[in-house]
Structure formats: C-alpha cells, structure tokens
Amino acid sequence: DAGVIQSPRHEVTEMGQEVTLRCKPISGHDYLFWYRQTMMRGLELLIYFNNNVPIDDSGMPEDRFSAKMPNASFSTLKIQPSEPRDSAVYFCASSPGSSGNTIYFGEGSWLTVV
Amino acid sequence: AQSVTQPDIHITVSEGASLELRCNYSYGATPYLFWYVQSPGQGLQLLLKYFSGDTLVQGIKGFEAEFKRSQSSFNLRKPSVHWSDAAEYFCAVGGHTGTASKLTFGTGTRLQVTL
C-alpha cells in the first residue's frame, strides 16, 4: 500500500512568495496532521483534520499559514507570504482513528525560503 | 498539558553494544506512548507503541520499551546495536480522550554507532 505522499519533496523560494505543500493521506484514514520540524523547536503539530474538518489549528503560527482538506484524499498547507523563518521540514501524517492509533508520516517537504 | 523529555541529545555506542534511550513524560492520565525513528532525509517510522496491558512492548528491528508508571518513563532498549540503527529517535505521548490523536514529541536523541 502507498504511504502518505507529499509534494514537493524540496522547494526553495524567495521571501514573499506563496508556497503550497500538498499531501495525500493513506486511503481510509480519518485523521490528517500537519507537523513542522525545525532544529530550534523540534516537531510541532500545526493543525489536524478529522473527516476533512479542521479540529485543532492552535499550532498554526500565524495568519500567513492556512490549511485545507477539500476531500478525504488531499490536503494543502499554504504559506503566504513566505518568510525565511518558515524554512523547515513540513510533515504530513495520517491515522486511521483517534486516541492513540498509529500515526503514519510522509517523507516531508523540505522548504527553504531565501 | 502533556509533555515529553528526552534528556540525551546525542548518544554514541559501539556496534554490538546495548542501547537505552531515555524518555520521561508528563500526562494527567494513562498515556499512549510511542517511539519513532527518523533516518536522515526521511520521515518518521513507528518502532513501537504502548496502549495498555503488558508494560514491556516489543517493536520492529529488535527494539523494546518498558512503561514504568511510577517513574513516568518509557525507555527504549536494544540488546545489540547495528550500524544501521544510527538515526534520530523520538518519544511521543498521546492520550485517551477525543483529542488525543495529537501527539506531543520529545526533542529527539541522535544515535551514532561506531564500528
């Protein structure tokens, strides 16, 4: 079975540009998560969805960040405008259910904002 | 609020030696506990998890972990380390409530294996 698929794997963009990261969760999983990983802050949960509905976005750092899940097989994380401090690895993950079920991670999108 | 502490940022062991990575958690009730491994340039792969029952859990790649409620710990162990185990290891905690799907991760322990 295919795992969580993220694109792009690597992106370098200029400050002020819009960045869109994409994720396809594992089929049948009800939960989708966006995490950000940096050296300074480690792994942080940005937002998660249940059945395509955002449940908790308290980790989204600023209004420049937005996430959508228009259907069960696709989600986007958008940064507009991007800033150098947004440089990080962004992971999408999915899970088949709540309360401790295993969360499966994609391989990440490595974002560099110059 | 739930939290995880991994006190060792970096550990070096010789191939064939035993390994123990420490993890302490803070959670108001019985937690779900996880260990993930991240190889360079890769995502996180689940090694093992504890939900309930037997406090010693077995995982993939020969890893095991023991849940000790009295010490709020969930240390990861392997009796004989292989060079391919060099990676970063993350402990994570979640809970049993409806919002418990959100895991809180520790800062990670980077394992180096010398030949």
mmCIF file of C-alpha atoms in Angstrom, chain A residues 46-97:
data_model
loop_
_atom_site.group_PDB
_atom_site.id
_atom_site.type_symbol
_atom_site.label_atom_id
_atom_site.label_comp_id
_atom_site.label_asym_id
_atom_site.label_seq_id
_atom_site.Cartn_x
_atom_site.Cartn_y
_atom_site.Cartn_z
ATOM 1 C CA LEU A 46 0.355 22.764 13.224
ATOM 2 C CA ILE A 47 -3.159 21.534 12.525
ATOM 3 C CA TYR A 48 -5.141 18.352 12.249
ATOM 4 C CA PHE A 49 -8.305 17.296 10.469
ATOM 5 C CA ASN A 50 -10.882 14.647 11.191
ATOM 6 C CA ASN A 51 -13.043 13.569 8.266
ATOM 7 C CA ASN A 52 -11.830 16.604 6.324
ATOM 8 C CA VAL A 53 -12.859 19.050 9.070
ATOM 9 C CA PRO A 54 -10.184 21.077 10.881
ATOM 10 C CA ILE A 55 -10.292 20.127 14.544
ATOM 11 C CA ASP A 56 -7.401 21.978 16.113
ATOM 12 C CA ASP A 57 -5.383 24.681 14.429
ATOM 13 C CA SER A 58 -3.886 26.131 17.561
ATOM 14 C CA GLY A 59 -0.419 25.263 16.343
ATOM 15 C CA MET A 60 -0.620 27.340 13.197
ATOM 16 C CA PRO A 61 1.945 30.033 13.835
ATOM 17 C CA GLU A 62 0.418 32.998 12.030
ATOM 18 C CA ASP A 63 -2.312 34.056 9.668
ATOM 19 C CA ARG A 64 0.159 33.589 6.866
ATOM 20 C CA PHE A 65 -0.385 29.855 7.293
ATOM 21 C CA SER A 66 -3.544 28.151 6.113
ATOM 22 C CA ALA A 67 -4.539 24.546 5.558
ATOM 23 C CA LYS A 68 -7.389 22.946 3.708
ATOM 24 C CA MET A 69 -8.692 19.481 3.138
ATOM 25 C CA PRO A 70 -11.241 19.601 0.324
ATOM 26 C CA ASN A 71 -11.682 15.836 0.265
ATOM 27 C CA ALA A 72 -10.534 12.699 2.007
ATOM 28 C CA SER A 73 -7.571 12.176 -0.282
ATOM 29 C CA PHE A 74 -5.997 15.605 -0.463
ATOM 30 C CA SER A 75 -4.792 18.400 1.789
ATOM 31 C CA THR A 76 -2.759 21.542 1.308
ATOM 32 C CA LEU A 77 -0.713 23.729 3.595
ATOM 33 C CA LYS A 78 -0.194 27.201 2.244
ATOM 34 C CA ILE A 79 2.167 29.928 3.389
ATOM 35 C CA GLN A 80 1.525 33.395 2.007
ATOM 36 C CA PRO A 81 3.706 35.386 2.094
ATOM 37 C CA SER A 82 6.644 33.171 2.995
ATOM 38 C CA GLU A 83 9.480 34.337 5.246
ATOM 39 C CA PRO A 84 12.966 32.926 5.872
ATOM 40 C CA ARG A 85 11.914 31.761 9.353
ATOM 41 C CA ASP A 86 9.405 29.441 7.700
ATOM 42 C CA SER A 87 12.292 27.308 6.454
ATOM 43 C CA ALA A 88 11.699 23.860 7.886
ATOM 44 C CA VAL A 89 10.620 20.355 7.062
ATOM 45 C CA TYR A 90 6.867 20.038 6.883
ATOM 46 C CA PHE A 91 5.437 16.599 7.502
ATOM 47 C CA CYS A 92 2.009 15.387 6.669
ATOM 48 C CA ALA A 93 0.736 12.367 8.564
ATOM 49 C CA SER A 94 -2.439 10.346 8.705
ATOM 50 C CA SER A 95 -4.088 7.960 11.109
ATOM 51 C CA PRO A 96 -6.957 5.501 10.883
ATOM 52 C CA GLY A 97 -8.603 6.674 14.089
#
